[in-house]
Coordinates of C-alpha atoms in Angstrom, one line a residue:
M1 CA 0.0 0.0 0.0
S2 CA 1.1 3.6 -0.5
L3 CA 1.6 5.7 2.6
P4 CA 1.9 9.5 3.0
E5 CA 5.2 10.9 4.2
A6 CA 5.5 11.5 7.9
S7 CA 5.5 15.1 9.2
S8 CA 8.9 16.3 10.3
N9 CA 7.1 18.0 13.2
L10 CA 5.8 14.7 14.6
R11 CA 7.1 14.1 18.1
L12 CA 6.7 10.3 18.1
V13 CA 8.1 7.8 20.7
L14 CA 7.8 4.3 19.3
T15 CA 8.4 1.3 21.5
A16 CA 7.9 -2.4 21.4
Y17 CA 5.8 -4.4 23.8
D18 CA 4.5 -7.9 24.2
V19 CA 0.7 -8.6 24.0
P20 CA -0.2 -9.3 27.6
D21 CA -1.4 -12.8 28.3
D22 CA -2.9 -12.2 31.7
P23 CA -4.8 -15.1 33.3
V24 CA -7.5 -12.6 34.5
E25 CA -9.3 -9.9 32.4
V26 CA -12.1 -7.7 33.6
V27 CA -14.4 -5.7 31.3
E28 CA -17.5 -3.7 32.1
R29 CA -20.2 -1.8 30.1
K30 CA -22.9 0.5 31.5
G31 CA -25.9 0.3 29.1
L32 CA -28.1 2.9 27.5
G33 CA -30.4 3.4 30.4
H34 CA -27.8 3.5 33.2
P35 CA -27.8 6.9 35.0
D36 CA -24.2 7.6 34.2
T37 CA -24.8 6.8 30.5
I38 CA -27.9 8.9 30.5
C39 CA -25.7 11.8 31.7
D40 CA -23.1 11.2 29.0
A41 CA -25.8 11.0 26.3
L42 CA -27.5 14.2 27.4
A43 CA -24.2 16.2 27.6
E44 CA -23.2 15.0 24.2
T45 CA -26.7 15.7 22.8
F46 CA -26.5 19.2 24.3
S47 CA -23.1 19.9 22.6
R48 CA -24.3 18.5 19.3
N49 CA -27.5 20.7 19.3
L50 CA -25.5 23.8 20.4
S51 CA -23.1 23.1 17.5
L52 CA -25.9 22.8 15.0
E53 CA -27.6 26.0 16.2
Y54 CA -24.3 28.0 16.3
S55 CA -23.5 26.8 12.7
R56 CA -27.0 27.6 11.5
R57 CA -27.1 31.1 12.9
F58 CA -23.4 32.1 12.6
G59 CA -21.8 29.8 10.1
R60 CA -19.4 28.3 12.7
I61 CA -19.4 26.5 16.0
L62 CA -18.9 28.8 19.0
H63 CA -17.0 28.1 22.2
H64 CA -18.7 25.7 24.6
N65 CA -18.0 22.9 27.0
V66 CA -21.1 21.4 28.5
D67 CA -19.5 18.2 29.9
K68 CA -21.0 18.6 33.4
A69 CA -24.3 16.8 34.1
L70 CA -25.7 15.3 37.2
L71 CA -28.8 13.0 37.6
V72 CA -30.4 12.9 40.9
G73 CA -32.7 9.8 41.1
G74 CA -36.3 10.0 42.0
R75 CA -38.6 7.7 44.1
S76 CA -40.8 5.0 42.8
M77 CA -43.3 2.3 43.7
P78 CA -42.8 -0.5 41.2
A79 CA -45.3 -3.3 40.9
F80 CA -46.3 -6.2 38.7
G81 CA -48.8 -4.9 36.2
G82 CA -48.0 -1.2 36.8
G83 CA -46.3 1.0 39.4
S84 CA -45.7 4.7 39.6
L85 CA -43.1 7.4 40.3
T86 CA -43.7 9.2 43.5
S87 CA -40.9 11.7 43.0
P88 CA -39.4 12.9 39.7
I89 CA -35.9 12.4 38.4
N90 CA -33.9 15.7 38.4
I91 CA -31.2 16.3 35.8
Y92 CA -28.8 19.2 36.1
L93 CA -27.0 20.3 32.9
A94 CA -24.0 22.7 33.5
G95 CA -21.0 24.0 31.7
R96 CA -19.9 26.9 29.6
A97 CA -21.6 28.1 26.4
A98 CA -21.7 31.2 24.3
T99 CA -25.1 32.8 24.9
E100 CA -24.8 35.9 22.7
I101 CA -22.9 37.1 19.7
G102 CA -23.4 40.4 17.8
G103 CA -26.6 41.1 19.8
G104 CA -28.1 37.8 18.8
K105 CA -29.1 35.6 21.8
I106 CA -28.9 31.9 21.7
P107 CA -31.7 30.0 23.6
V108 CA -29.2 27.7 25.4
E109 CA -31.6 26.6 28.2
E110 CA -34.3 25.7 25.6
I111 CA -31.7 23.8 23.5
A112 CA -30.5 21.8 26.5
A113 CA -33.9 20.9 27.9
E114 CA -35.6 20.1 24.6
G115 CA -32.7 18.0 23.3
S116 CA -32.5 16.1 26.6
R117 CA -36.3 15.4 26.6
S118 CA -36.2 14.3 23.0
W119 CA -33.3 11.9 23.7
L120 CA -35.0 10.4 26.7
K121 CA -38.2 9.9 24.7
S122 CA -36.5 8.1 21.9
S123 CA -34.1 6.0 24.1
L124 CA -36.1 4.9 27.2
H125 CA -39.4 3.4 26.1
A126 CA -41.1 3.2 29.5
L127 CA -40.1 6.6 30.8
D128 CA -42.4 9.6 30.5
A129 CA -39.9 12.3 30.0
D130 CA -42.6 15.1 30.2
R131 CA -44.0 13.9 33.5
D132 CA -41.2 12.1 35.3
V133 CA -38.2 14.3 34.7
R134 CA -37.2 17.8 35.7
F135 CA -34.4 19.7 33.9
H136 CA -32.2 22.4 35.4
V137 CA -29.9 24.2 33.0
L138 CA -27.1 26.0 34.8
T139 CA -24.7 27.1 31.9
Q140 CA -22.7 30.3 31.9
P141 CA -20.5 31.9 29.2
G142 CA -16.9 30.8 29.1
S143 CA -14.0 32.9 30.3
Q144 CA -12.7 35.6 28.0
D145 CA -9.3 34.0 27.5
L146 CA -10.7 30.6 26.4
Q147 CA -13.2 32.2 24.1
E148 CA -10.5 34.2 22.5
L149 CA -8.3 31.1 22.2
F150 CA -11.2 29.2 20.6
S151 CA -11.6 31.9 17.9
R152 CA -7.9 32.0 17.1
M153 CA -6.9 29.5 14.5
S154 CA -3.9 28.9 12.3
E155 CA -3.9 25.9 10.0
A156 CA -6.0 24.0 12.5
P157 CA -8.0 24.7 15.7
L158 CA -5.9 25.3 18.8
A159 CA -6.1 23.0 21.7
N160 CA -8.0 24.5 24.5
D161 CA -6.6 22.3 27.2
T162 CA -3.4 20.4 28.2
S163 CA -4.7 16.8 28.2
I164 CA -4.2 13.2 27.4
G165 CA -6.0 10.8 25.0
V166 CA -5.4 7.1 24.8
G167 CA -6.5 4.2 22.6
Y168 CA -5.7 0.7 21.6
A169 CA -6.4 -2.0 19.1
P170 CA -7.7 -4.6 18.6
M171 CA -10.3 -5.4 21.1
S172 CA -10.0 -8.7 23.0
A173 CA -12.6 -11.4 22.7
L174 CA -14.0 -10.5 26.1
E175 CA -14.2 -6.8 25.2
S176 CA -16.1 -7.5 22.0
L177 CA -18.4 -9.9 23.9
V178 CA -19.3 -7.5 26.7
L179 CA -20.1 -4.7 24.1
E180 CA -22.2 -7.1 22.1
V181 CA -24.2 -8.4 25.1
E182 CA -25.4 -4.9 26.0
R183 CA -26.1 -3.8 22.5
H184 CA -28.0 -7.0 21.7
I185 CA -30.2 -6.7 24.8
N186 CA -30.9 -3.1 23.9
G187 CA -31.3 -4.0 20.2
R188 CA -33.9 -2.8 17.8
D189 CA -36.3 -5.8 18.3
R190 CA -36.2 -5.6 22.1
I191 CA -39.2 -3.4 22.6
R192 CA -41.3 -5.5 20.3
V193 CA -40.2 -8.9 21.5
H194 CA -39.2 -8.2 25.1
P195 CA -40.9 -4.9 26.2
A196 CA -40.2 -5.9 29.9
W197 CA -36.5 -5.5 29.4
G198 CA -35.5 -2.0 30.5
E199 CA -32.7 -0.1 28.9
D200 CA -30.7 0.1 32.2
V201 CA -28.4 -2.9 31.5
K202 CA -25.0 -3.4 33.1
V203 CA -22.6 -6.1 32.0
M204 CA -19.5 -7.3 33.9
G205 CA -17.3 -9.8 32.2
V206 CA -14.5 -11.7 34.1
R207 CA -12.2 -14.0 32.2
Q208 CA -10.1 -16.5 34.0
G209 CA -8.0 -18.4 31.5
K210 CA -10.4 -19.5 28.8
S211 CA -13.5 -19.5 30.9
V212 CA -15.7 -16.4 31.3
R213 CA -18.3 -15.3 33.9
L214 CA -20.8 -12.7 32.9
T215 CA -22.9 -10.8 35.4
V216 CA -25.8 -8.9 33.8
A217 CA -28.1 -6.5 35.5
C218 CA -31.3 -5.6 33.6
A219 CA -34.0 -3.4 35.0
M220 CA -37.4 -5.2 34.4
I221 CA -40.5 -3.1 33.8
G222 CA -43.4 -4.1 35.9
R223 CA -46.2 -3.0 33.6
Y224 CA -45.3 -5.8 31.1
L225 CA -45.2 -8.5 33.8
A226 CA -48.3 -10.0 35.4
H227 CA -46.5 -11.8 38.2
S228 CA -43.2 -13.2 39.3
D229 CA -43.4 -16.2 36.9
D230 CA -43.3 -13.8 34.0
Y231 CA -40.3 -12.0 35.6
F232 CA -38.3 -15.2 36.0
A233 CA -39.2 -16.3 32.5
E234 CA -37.6 -13.1 31.2
I235 CA -34.6 -13.7 33.3
S236 CA -34.2 -17.2 31.9
E237 CA -34.4 -15.9 28.3
L238 CA -31.8 -13.3 29.0
R239 CA -29.5 -15.9 30.5
T240 CA -29.9 -18.2 27.5
L241 CA -29.2 -15.2 25.1
V242 CA -26.0 -14.2 26.9
A243 CA -24.7 -17.7 27.1
E244 CA -25.2 -18.1 23.3
L245 CA -23.4 -14.8 22.6
A246 CA -20.5 -16.1 24.8
R247 CA -20.3 -19.2 22.7
Q248 CA -20.4 -17.2 19.5
H249 CA -17.4 -15.2 20.7
G250 CA -15.4 -18.4 21.3
F251 CA -16.0 -19.0 25.0
T252 CA -17.0 -22.6 25.3
E253 CA -16.9 -22.4 29.1
S254 CA -19.2 -19.6 30.4
E255 CA -21.3 -18.9 33.5
V256 CA -24.0 -16.3 33.3
D257 CA -25.8 -14.6 36.2
V258 CA -28.7 -12.2 35.6
N259 CA -30.0 -9.9 38.3
A260 CA -27.9 -11.8 40.8
A261 CA -29.1 -9.8 43.8
D262 CA -32.7 -10.9 43.4
G263 CA -34.4 -12.3 46.5
A264 CA -37.5 -14.3 47.1
S265 CA -40.0 -11.5 47.6
Q266 CA -41.4 -9.0 45.0
G267 CA -39.6 -6.2 46.9
A268 CA -36.3 -8.0 46.4
L269 CA -36.5 -8.2 42.6
Y270 CA -35.0 -5.7 40.1
L271 CA -38.4 -4.5 39.2
T272 CA -38.9 -0.9 37.9
V273 CA -41.5 1.4 36.6
T274 CA -39.4 3.1 33.9
G275 CA -36.7 0.6 33.0
T276 CA -33.9 2.6 34.6
S277 CA -32.5 2.6 38.2
A278 CA -32.6 6.5 37.9
E279 CA -36.2 6.3 39.1
A280 CA -35.1 5.4 42.6
G281 CA -32.0 3.2 42.9
D282 CA -29.1 5.2 41.5
D283 CA -27.8 8.6 40.5
G284 CA -25.6 9.5 37.6
Q285 CA -22.8 11.8 36.5
V286 CA -20.9 12.5 33.2
G287 CA -17.6 10.7 32.9
R288 CA -18.2 8.0 35.5
G289 CA -19.1 5.3 32.9
N290 CA -17.9 4.0 29.6
R291 CA -14.9 5.4 27.8
V292 CA -15.1 6.4 24.1
N293 CA -14.9 2.8 23.0
G294 CA -18.0 2.0 25.0
L295 CA -16.3 0.0 27.7
I296 CA -14.6 0.3 31.1
T297 CA -11.3 -1.6 30.8
P298 CA -9.1 -1.5 33.9
C299 CA -6.6 -3.9 32.3
R300 CA -6.0 -1.4 29.5
P301 CA -4.7 2.2 29.2
M302 CA -7.7 4.5 30.0
S303 CA -8.2 8.2 30.2
L304 CA -10.3 9.8 33.0
E305 CA -11.5 12.5 30.7
A306 CA -15.3 12.9 30.4
A307 CA -15.4 13.1 26.6
A308 CA -19.2 13.6 26.3
G309 CA -20.3 17.3 26.1
K310 CA -16.9 18.8 25.3
N311 CA -16.7 20.9 22.1
P312 CA -15.8 18.9 19.0
V313 CA -13.6 21.7 17.5
S314 CA -10.7 22.1 20.0
H315 CA -11.3 20.2 23.2
V316 CA -8.5 17.6 23.1
G317 CA -10.1 15.8 26.1
K318 CA -12.6 14.6 23.6
I319 CA -10.8 14.7 20.3
Y320 CA -7.6 12.9 21.4
N321 CA -9.3 9.9 22.8
I322 CA -11.0 9.3 19.5
A323 CA -7.9 10.1 17.5
A324 CA -5.7 7.8 19.7
R325 CA -8.0 4.9 19.1
D326 CA -8.2 5.6 15.4
I327 CA -4.4 5.7 15.1
A328 CA -4.1 2.3 16.9
E329 CA -6.8 0.8 14.7
A330 CA -5.4 2.2 11.5
I331 CA -1.9 0.9 12.3
C332 CA -3.2 -2.6 13.0
A333 CA -5.4 -2.6 9.9
A334 CA -2.7 -1.4 7.5
L335 CA 0.3 -3.3 8.8
S336 CA 0.0 -7.1 9.0
E337 CA 3.3 -7.2 10.8
I338 CA 1.6 -5.6 13.9
A339 CA -0.5 -7.7 16.2
A340 CA -1.6 -4.9 18.6
A341 CA -1.0 -1.3 19.3
E342 CA -1.5 1.3 22.0
C343 CA -1.5 5.0 21.5
M344 CA -1.2 8.0 23.8
L345 CA -1.5 11.6 22.6
V346 CA -0.5 14.5 24.9
S347 CA -1.7 18.1 24.0
R348 CA -0.4 21.4 25.0
I349 CA -2.9 24.3 25.3
G350 CA -2.6 26.8 22.5
D351 CA -0.9 24.4 20.0
P352 CA -2.7 23.2 16.9
V353 CA -4.8 20.1 17.6
T354 CA -3.1 18.4 14.7
R355 CA 0.3 18.7 16.4
P356 CA 0.4 16.9 19.7
A357 CA 3.2 17.7 22.2
L358 CA 3.9 14.0 22.3
V359 CA 2.7 10.8 20.6
Q360 CA 3.7 7.6 22.2
L361 CA 3.0 4.3 20.4
K362 CA 3.6 0.9 21.7
V363 CA 3.3 -1.9 19.1
A364 CA 3.5 -5.6 19.3
T365 CA 5.0 -7.1 16.2
R366 CA 4.6 -10.6 14.8
D367 CA 7.4 -13.1 14.8
G368 CA 9.8 -10.8 16.7
L369 CA 10.1 -8.3 13.9
P370 CA 12.2 -5.3 15.0
I371 CA 10.2 -2.1 15.3
A372 CA 12.8 -0.3 13.2
K373 CA 11.5 -2.2 10.2
I374 CA 8.1 -0.6 10.5
R375 CA 8.9 2.8 12.0
R376 CA 8.5 4.8 8.8
S377 CA 5.1 3.2 8.0
V378 CA 3.9 3.8 11.6
E379 CA 5.0 7.4 11.4
A380 CA 3.2 8.0 8.1
I381 CA 0.0 6.5 9.3
T382 CA 0.1 8.5 12.5
A383 CA 0.8 11.7 10.7
D384 CA -2.1 11.0 8.2
R385 CA -4.6 10.4 11.0
L386 CA -3.5 13.5 12.9
S387 CA -4.1 15.6 9.8
R388 CA -7.6 14.3 9.6
I389 CA -8.6 15.6 13.1
P390 CA -10.4 18.7 11.8
K391 CA -12.6 16.4 9.7
L392 CA -13.9 14.8 12.8
I393 CA -15.9 17.9 13.7
E394 CA -18.7 17.0 11.2
D395 CA -18.9 13.4 12.4
F396 CA -19.1 14.5 16.0
V397 CA -21.9 17.0 15.3
A398 CA -23.8 14.4 13.1
G399 CA -23.6 11.8 15.9
R400 CA -21.5 9.4 13.9
I401 CA -18.8 9.1 16.6
A402 CA -19.8 7.6 19.9
T403 CA -18.3 9.0 23.0
F404 CA -19.7 6.6 25.5

């Protein structure tokens, strides 16, 4: 294949490493209806809708970072055949956003509340977002220095933070399985075939050697269940589904637990009114859940950045985590000599986002190939991916790039 020339400005540290063969691996995913994931989704929706409104009215995206969201759970009385919320869910959306330019005011509070309500309606099928949720929008304009930095561009947007982004490739079999389990449970046919399955799904996968144990929590919705026999029938179907997915991913030895904390009485079952523990059992916050690859992977390099809600133009806490993953994936896809790769990008505030202060790449080569043999190709792929960063803006705004 033909590769572009590497940039002479690329500060790249390339080192070799061995693919880890740990006897234990742990992977987690918080599903669509988990309170932390809800906060990520609403923050990202807020940023996307702000970007669209700014672009529509002013021809460009203005400065904003709305990556602070808090969900305070309500109170509920779940029951077979029905149930009700006795106290609403409260969602607080905060951050910084331009509210006025050239005398034109931007309806930031309306954009935040309406976008959040729309997402909840389209994503949580048993939640009444008009009746059961209260929104509190607490945004303020950004500081003058950061607004000025945001508006100042050379050949590329300038990083508005000194931050770190990390990514790796390829996913392990367990990582792919955990991601698939949640996505399958919350798939398109779920509402039609299994309306009792709530969107608040959490999956924990633990691999020991070649065997895997999957613990799945799924909020069951009382209105679709007449009695406890229906509840346990749904649990059994979930268990069978997850075990089959484990087999398809190469795990011949698997153990599956669903709603493992269930007790004997109705009050001890994971029964809900809305399909999310946000109604009574849990609160949520941006950045406490999945990383940009959709997983929580303590055995891998991870960033603590809350990517959701950060502006897609210059906030490297968002952009670099996506770019680092893309670089690792591109290297593995393009170079058959590389079995695995890890990438870390370090920014410096005020520098072009396409020129990180440091790029560290760790690659595992096949058959002991010296990394010097593939250095030039790795540099060229990395430089090419970095040059594409400004093109990510459109994909972020269109919702084509997931951040949670």
